[in-house]
XYZ file of C-alpha atoms in Angstrom:
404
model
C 10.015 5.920 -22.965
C 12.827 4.260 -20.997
C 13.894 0.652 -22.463
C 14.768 -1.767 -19.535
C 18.032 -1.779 -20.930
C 20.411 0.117 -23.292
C 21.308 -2.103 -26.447
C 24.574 -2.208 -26.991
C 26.486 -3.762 -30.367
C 29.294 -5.464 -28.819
C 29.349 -9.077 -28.259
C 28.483 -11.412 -25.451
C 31.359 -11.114 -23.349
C 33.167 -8.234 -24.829
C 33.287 -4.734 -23.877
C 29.649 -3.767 -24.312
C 28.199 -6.210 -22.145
C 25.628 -8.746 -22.410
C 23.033 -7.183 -25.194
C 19.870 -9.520 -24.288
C 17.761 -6.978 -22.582
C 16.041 -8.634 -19.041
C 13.050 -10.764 -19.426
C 10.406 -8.337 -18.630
C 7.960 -11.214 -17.740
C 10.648 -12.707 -15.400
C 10.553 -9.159 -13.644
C 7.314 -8.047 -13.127
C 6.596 -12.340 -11.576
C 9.058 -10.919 -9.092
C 7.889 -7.814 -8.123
C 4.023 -9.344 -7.921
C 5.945 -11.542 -5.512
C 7.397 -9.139 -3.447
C 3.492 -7.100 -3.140
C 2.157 -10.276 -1.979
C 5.052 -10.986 0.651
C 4.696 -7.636 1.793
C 0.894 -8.197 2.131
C 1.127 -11.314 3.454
C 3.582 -10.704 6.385
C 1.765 -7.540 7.056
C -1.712 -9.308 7.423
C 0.113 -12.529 9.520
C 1.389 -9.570 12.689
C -1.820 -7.837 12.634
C -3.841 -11.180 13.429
C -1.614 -11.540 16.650
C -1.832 -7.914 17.388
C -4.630 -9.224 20.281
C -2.297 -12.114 21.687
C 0.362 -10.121 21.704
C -1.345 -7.406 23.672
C -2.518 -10.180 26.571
C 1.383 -11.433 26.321
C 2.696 -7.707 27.453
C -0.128 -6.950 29.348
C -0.560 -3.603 27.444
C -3.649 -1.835 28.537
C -5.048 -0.567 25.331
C -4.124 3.116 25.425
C -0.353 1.528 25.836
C -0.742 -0.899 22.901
C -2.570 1.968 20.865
C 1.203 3.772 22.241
C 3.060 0.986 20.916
C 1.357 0.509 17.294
C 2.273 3.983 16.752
C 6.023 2.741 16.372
C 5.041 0.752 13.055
C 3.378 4.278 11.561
C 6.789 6.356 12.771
C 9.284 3.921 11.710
C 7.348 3.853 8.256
C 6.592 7.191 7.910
C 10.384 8.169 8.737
C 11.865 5.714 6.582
C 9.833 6.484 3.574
C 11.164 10.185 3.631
C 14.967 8.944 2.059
C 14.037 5.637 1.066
C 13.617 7.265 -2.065
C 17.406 8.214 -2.194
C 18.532 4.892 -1.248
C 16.842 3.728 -4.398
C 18.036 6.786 -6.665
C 22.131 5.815 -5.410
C 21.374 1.811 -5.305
C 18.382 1.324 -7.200
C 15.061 0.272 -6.547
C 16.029 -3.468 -7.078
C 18.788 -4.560 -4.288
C 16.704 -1.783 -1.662
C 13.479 -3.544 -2.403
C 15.225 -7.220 -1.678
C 17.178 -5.678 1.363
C 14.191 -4.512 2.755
C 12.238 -7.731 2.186
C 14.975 -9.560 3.998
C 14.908 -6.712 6.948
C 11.048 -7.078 7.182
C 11.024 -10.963 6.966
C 13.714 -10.567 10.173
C 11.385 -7.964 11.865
C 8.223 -9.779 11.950
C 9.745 -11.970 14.705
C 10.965 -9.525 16.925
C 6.961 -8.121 18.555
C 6.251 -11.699 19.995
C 9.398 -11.790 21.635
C 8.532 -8.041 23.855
C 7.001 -8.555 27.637
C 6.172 -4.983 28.026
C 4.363 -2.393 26.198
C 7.648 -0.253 25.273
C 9.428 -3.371 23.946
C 7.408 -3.482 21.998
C 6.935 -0.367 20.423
C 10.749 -0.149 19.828
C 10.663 -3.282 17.773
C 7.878 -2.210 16.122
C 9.735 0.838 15.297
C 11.859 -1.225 13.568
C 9.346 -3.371 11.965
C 7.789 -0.298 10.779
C 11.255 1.124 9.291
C 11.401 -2.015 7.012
C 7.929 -2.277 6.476
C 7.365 1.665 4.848
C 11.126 1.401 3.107
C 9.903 -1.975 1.190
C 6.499 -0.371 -0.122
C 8.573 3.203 -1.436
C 11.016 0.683 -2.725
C 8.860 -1.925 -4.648
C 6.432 0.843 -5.666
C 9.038 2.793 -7.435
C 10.645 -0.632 -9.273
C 6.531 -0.979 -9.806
C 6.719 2.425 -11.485
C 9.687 2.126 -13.753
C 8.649 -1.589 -15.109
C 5.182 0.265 -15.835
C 6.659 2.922 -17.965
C 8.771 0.147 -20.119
C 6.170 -2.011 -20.484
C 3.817 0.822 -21.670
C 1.039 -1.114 -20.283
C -0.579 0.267 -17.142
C -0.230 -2.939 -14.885
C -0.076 -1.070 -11.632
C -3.131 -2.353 -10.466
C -1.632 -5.722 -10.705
C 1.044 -5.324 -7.965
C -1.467 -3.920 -5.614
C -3.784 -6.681 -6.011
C -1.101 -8.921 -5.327
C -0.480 -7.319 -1.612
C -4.367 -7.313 -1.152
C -4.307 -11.136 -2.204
C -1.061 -11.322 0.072
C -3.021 -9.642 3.183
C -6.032 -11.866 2.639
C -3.996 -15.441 2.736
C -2.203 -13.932 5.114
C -5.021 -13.383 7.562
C -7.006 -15.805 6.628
C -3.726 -18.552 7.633
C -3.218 -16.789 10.744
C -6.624 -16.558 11.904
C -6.445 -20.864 11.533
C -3.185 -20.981 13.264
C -4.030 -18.397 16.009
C -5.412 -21.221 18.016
C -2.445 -23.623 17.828
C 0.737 -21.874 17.633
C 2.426 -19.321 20.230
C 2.667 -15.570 18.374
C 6.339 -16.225 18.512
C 6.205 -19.700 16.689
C 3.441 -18.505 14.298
C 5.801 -15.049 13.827
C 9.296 -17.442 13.462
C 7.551 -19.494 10.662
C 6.565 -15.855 8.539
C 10.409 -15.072 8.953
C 11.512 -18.387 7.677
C 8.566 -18.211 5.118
C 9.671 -14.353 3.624
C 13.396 -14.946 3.873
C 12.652 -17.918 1.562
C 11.141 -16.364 -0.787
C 13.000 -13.197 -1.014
C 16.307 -15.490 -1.167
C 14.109 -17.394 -4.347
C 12.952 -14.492 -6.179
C 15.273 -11.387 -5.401
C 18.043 -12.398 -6.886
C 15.180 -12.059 -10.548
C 15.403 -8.381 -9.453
C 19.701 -7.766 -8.200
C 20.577 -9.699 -11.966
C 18.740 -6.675 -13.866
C 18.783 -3.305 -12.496
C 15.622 -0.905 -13.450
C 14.871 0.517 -16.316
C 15.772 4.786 -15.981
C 12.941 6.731 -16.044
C 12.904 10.542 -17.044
C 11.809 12.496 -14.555
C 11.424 16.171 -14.222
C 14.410 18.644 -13.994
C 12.964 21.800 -13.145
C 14.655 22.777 -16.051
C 18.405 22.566 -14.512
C 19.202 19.182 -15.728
C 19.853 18.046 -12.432
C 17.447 15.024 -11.622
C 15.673 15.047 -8.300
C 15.739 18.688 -8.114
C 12.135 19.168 -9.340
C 10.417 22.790 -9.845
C 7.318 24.321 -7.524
C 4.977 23.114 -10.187
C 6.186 19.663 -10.167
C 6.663 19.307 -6.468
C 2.356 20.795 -6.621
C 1.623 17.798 -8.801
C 3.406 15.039 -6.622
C 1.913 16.920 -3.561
C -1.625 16.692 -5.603
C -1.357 13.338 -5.924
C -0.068 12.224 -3.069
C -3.232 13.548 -1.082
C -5.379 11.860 -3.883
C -3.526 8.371 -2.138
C -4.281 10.023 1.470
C -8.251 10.310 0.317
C -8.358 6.416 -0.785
C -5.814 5.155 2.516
C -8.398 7.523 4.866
C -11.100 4.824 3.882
C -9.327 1.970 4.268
C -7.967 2.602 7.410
C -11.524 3.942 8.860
C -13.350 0.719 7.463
C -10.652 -1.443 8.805
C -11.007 -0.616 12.773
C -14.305 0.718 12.097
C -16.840 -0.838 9.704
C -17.352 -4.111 11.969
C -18.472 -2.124 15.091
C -20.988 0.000 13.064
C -22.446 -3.106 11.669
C -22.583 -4.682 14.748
C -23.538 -1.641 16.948
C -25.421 0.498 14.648
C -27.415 -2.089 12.972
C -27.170 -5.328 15.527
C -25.757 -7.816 12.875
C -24.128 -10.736 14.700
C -20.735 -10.473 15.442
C -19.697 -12.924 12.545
C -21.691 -11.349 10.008
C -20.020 -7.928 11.040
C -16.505 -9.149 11.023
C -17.244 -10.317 7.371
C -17.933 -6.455 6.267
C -14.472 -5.516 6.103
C -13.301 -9.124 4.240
C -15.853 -8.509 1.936
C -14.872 -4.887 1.298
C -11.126 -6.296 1.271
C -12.690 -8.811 -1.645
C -14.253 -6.332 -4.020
C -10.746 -4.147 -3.376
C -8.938 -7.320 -4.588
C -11.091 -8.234 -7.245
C -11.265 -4.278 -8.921
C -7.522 -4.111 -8.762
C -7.164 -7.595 -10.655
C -9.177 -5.887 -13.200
C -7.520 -2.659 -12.748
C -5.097 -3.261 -16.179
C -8.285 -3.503 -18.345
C -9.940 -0.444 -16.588
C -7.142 1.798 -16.927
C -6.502 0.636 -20.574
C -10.201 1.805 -21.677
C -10.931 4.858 -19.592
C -7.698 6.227 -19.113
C -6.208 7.354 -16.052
C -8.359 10.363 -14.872
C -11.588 8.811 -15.729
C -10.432 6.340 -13.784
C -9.786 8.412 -10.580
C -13.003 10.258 -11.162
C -15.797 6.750 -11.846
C -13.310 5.266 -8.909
C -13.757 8.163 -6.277
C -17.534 8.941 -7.486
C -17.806 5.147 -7.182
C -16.298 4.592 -3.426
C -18.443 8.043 -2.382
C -22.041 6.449 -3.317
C -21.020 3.263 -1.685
C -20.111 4.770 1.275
C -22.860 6.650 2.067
C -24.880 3.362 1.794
C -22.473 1.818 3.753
C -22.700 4.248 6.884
C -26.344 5.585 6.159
C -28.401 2.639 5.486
C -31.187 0.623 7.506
C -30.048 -2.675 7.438
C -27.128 -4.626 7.384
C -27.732 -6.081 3.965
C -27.513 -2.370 2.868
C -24.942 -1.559 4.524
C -22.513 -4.713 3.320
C -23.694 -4.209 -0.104
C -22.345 -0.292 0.203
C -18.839 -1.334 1.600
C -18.434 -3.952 -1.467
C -19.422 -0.817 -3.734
C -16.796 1.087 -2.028
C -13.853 -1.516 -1.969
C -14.535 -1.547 -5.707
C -14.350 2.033 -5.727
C -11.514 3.075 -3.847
C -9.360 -0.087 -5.581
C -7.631 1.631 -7.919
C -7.323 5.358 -6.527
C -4.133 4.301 -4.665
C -2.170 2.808 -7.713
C -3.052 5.295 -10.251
C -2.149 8.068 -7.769
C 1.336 6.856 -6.215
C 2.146 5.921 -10.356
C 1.440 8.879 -11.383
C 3.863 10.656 -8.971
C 6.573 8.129 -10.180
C 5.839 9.155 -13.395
C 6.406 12.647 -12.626
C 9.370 12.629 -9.890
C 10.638 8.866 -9.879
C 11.138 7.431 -6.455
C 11.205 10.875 -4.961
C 7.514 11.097 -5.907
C 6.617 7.568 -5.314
C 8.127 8.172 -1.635
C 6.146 11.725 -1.059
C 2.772 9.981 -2.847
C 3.336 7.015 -0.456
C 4.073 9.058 3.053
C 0.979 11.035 2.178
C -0.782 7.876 1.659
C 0.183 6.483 4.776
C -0.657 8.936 6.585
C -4.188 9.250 5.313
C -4.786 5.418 6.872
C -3.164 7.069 9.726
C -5.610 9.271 10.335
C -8.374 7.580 9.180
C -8.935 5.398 12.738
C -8.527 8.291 15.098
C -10.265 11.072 13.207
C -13.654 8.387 12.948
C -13.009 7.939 16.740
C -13.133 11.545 17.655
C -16.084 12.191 15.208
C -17.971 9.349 16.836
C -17.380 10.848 20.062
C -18.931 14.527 18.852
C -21.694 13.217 16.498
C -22.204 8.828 15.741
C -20.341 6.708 14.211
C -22.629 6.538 11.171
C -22.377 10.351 10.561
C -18.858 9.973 11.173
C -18.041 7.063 8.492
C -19.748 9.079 5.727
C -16.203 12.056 6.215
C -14.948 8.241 3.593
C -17.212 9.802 1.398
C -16.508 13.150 1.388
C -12.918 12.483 1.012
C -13.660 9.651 -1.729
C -15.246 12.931 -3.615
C -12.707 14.840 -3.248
C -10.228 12.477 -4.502
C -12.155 12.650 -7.962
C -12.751 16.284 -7.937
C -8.195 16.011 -7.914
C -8.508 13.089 -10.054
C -10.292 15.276 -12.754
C -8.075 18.737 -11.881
C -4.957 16.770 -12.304
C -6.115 15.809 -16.117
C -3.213 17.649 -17.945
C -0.743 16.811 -14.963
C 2.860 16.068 -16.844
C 6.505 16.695 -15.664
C 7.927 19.611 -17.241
């Protein structure tokens, strides 16, 4: 296993360098800081997402135009993001991009049309994806010292992050312009990235081995390792899918399909966002007793039977009850599977695991939309199932998964 750093037996000062290897502790505060920033800014734009659409006057197939700048700037950026970190290091390009996404976050409320505004949120989008490859792959390589599997942790802390985030916005929505609420989440990240990244530029991360493909020559990985990352990386897509189709989703079935009232449907998806936070907090202990695959497999067979209460059943009791099931389900899928790609290809895999993933709560919105439109919207929320399956059916075939 890597060490976080190399001992060395010169003195303090001398030659060798400074032999006090970094405080582990110290790191892993940081990086929970850094999921919960990226979280929390995330959750405090999506809240004005509405305001900002009257402030344009974006019809909604041009704001639906304009959102798409957030998934191409991320998706784009996340393809060599995972370079940038294997020349800099996953440290300073994690705190760059915190700093780039804390300036971004101001730049949608200050757009009066609809393509203003997806250009910034190209931009927005850029330094949102590069910060999640970037963190995720520090994630991974503080994991593998450690020898504890804390991944779960770091994810909880961007749920937690998303949840204050949208829970302060939603209070300040009423009071403050988007452009004074959006200034304040700049001055509130660049604060905190100025008080906690310099934690992660004092100690660079800890070297993982990754696979070779047998030449020795590291990010040059063989067919059967590029399979595995690919493998897992659609294991992320099968848990993102549901999160993305619950998010724009699971409110209007509740209150279309079963007539709750609209603020007992708009409490569906916090509650599902609740049980995700709460089975990632416990993720550590999970992962510690059943092990990794049996964790993919009782997490995917998990999120499957909740979902098809969740879509399927009579009343709105039911139906809640199945999308806490399923948050508690699908909480730990994610992690596991974008950790185990680090494992195997460093921040190579963590980037291809992570695009995948993306893209899977990318497609989850529009591919419930058009299978609403052919069938209902009940029948189409159960395709989270399905996929939630499948994702344990891979959990279970990627058992013996290890680099070369």
């Amino acid at each position: 296993m890597p060490q976080l750093n190399k001992l060395r037996t010169a003195l303090p000062g001398g030659p060798g360098g400074n032999t006090a290897a970094p405080p582990s502790a110290r790191l892993r505060t940081a990086l929970t800081v850094f999921f919960a920033l990226d979280g929390f800014l995330f959750a405090g734009w999506v809240v004005r997402i509405p305001a900002i659409k009257h402030q344009t006057g974006a019809s909604a197939a041009a704001l639906g135009l304009a959102l798409l700048g957030v998934s191409a700037g991320a998706v784009v950026t996340m393809m060599f993001t995972g370079r940038l970190c294997r020349r800099f290091g996953s440290h300073p390009v994690t705190v760059a991009c915190g700093a780039l996404l804390s300036l971004a976050i101001a730049l949608p409320a200050q757009t009066r049309s609809a393509l203003a505004l997806g250009l910034v949120l190209l931009v927005f989008g850029a330094s949102y994806g590069g910060m999640n490859v970037a963190m995720n792959s520090a994630a991974v390589d503080l994991v593998a010292a450690l020898r504890r599997p804390v991944m779960p942790g770091f994810h909880a802390a961007f749920s937690l992050g998303g949840m204050v985030g949208a829970g302060l916005g939603g209070l300040v929505a009423g009071d403050l312009s988007p452009a004074t609420h959006l200034f304040i989440l700049t001055g509130v990240g660049l604060l905190v990235t100025a008080a906690v990244g310099p934690v992660l530029l004092r100690h660079p991360a800890p070297r993982p081995v990754v696979a070779t493909g047998g030449s020795g020559t590291p990010g040059r990985l063989d067919k059967r390792a590029r399979r595995l990352v690919a493998l897992f990386g659609v294991i992320a897509l099968c848990t993102a899918y549901g999160e993305g189709a619950l998010a724009d989703w699971g409110a209007l079935h509740l209150e279309q399909d079963l007539h709750a009232r609209p603020g007992v449907a708009a409490a569906g998806y916090s509650l599902f966002a609740l049980t995700m936070t709460a089975g990632r907090l416990s993720g550590t202990a999970l992962l510690e007793r059943l092990g990794q695959t049996r964790t993919l497999v009782v997490g995917g067979s998990t999120a499957a039977a909740g979902m098809l209460l969740g879509s399927l059943a009579p009343t709105t009791w039911a139906a809640l009850l199945g999308f806490a099931v399923t948050g508690l389900g699908l909480a730990n899928i994610f992690p596991v599977a974008v950790g185990r790609a680090g494992e195997l290809a460093g921040p190579g895999g963590v980037a291809a695991a992570s695009t995948l993933g993306y893209g899977g709560m990318l497609l989850g919105p529009p591919a419930i939309g058009f299978l609403t439109d052919w069938f209902s919207l009940p029948t189409a929320l159960t395709t989270v199932a399905l996929l939630a399956t499948a994702a344990a059916v891979l959990g279970y075939g990627a058992r013996n998964a290890t680099h070369a």
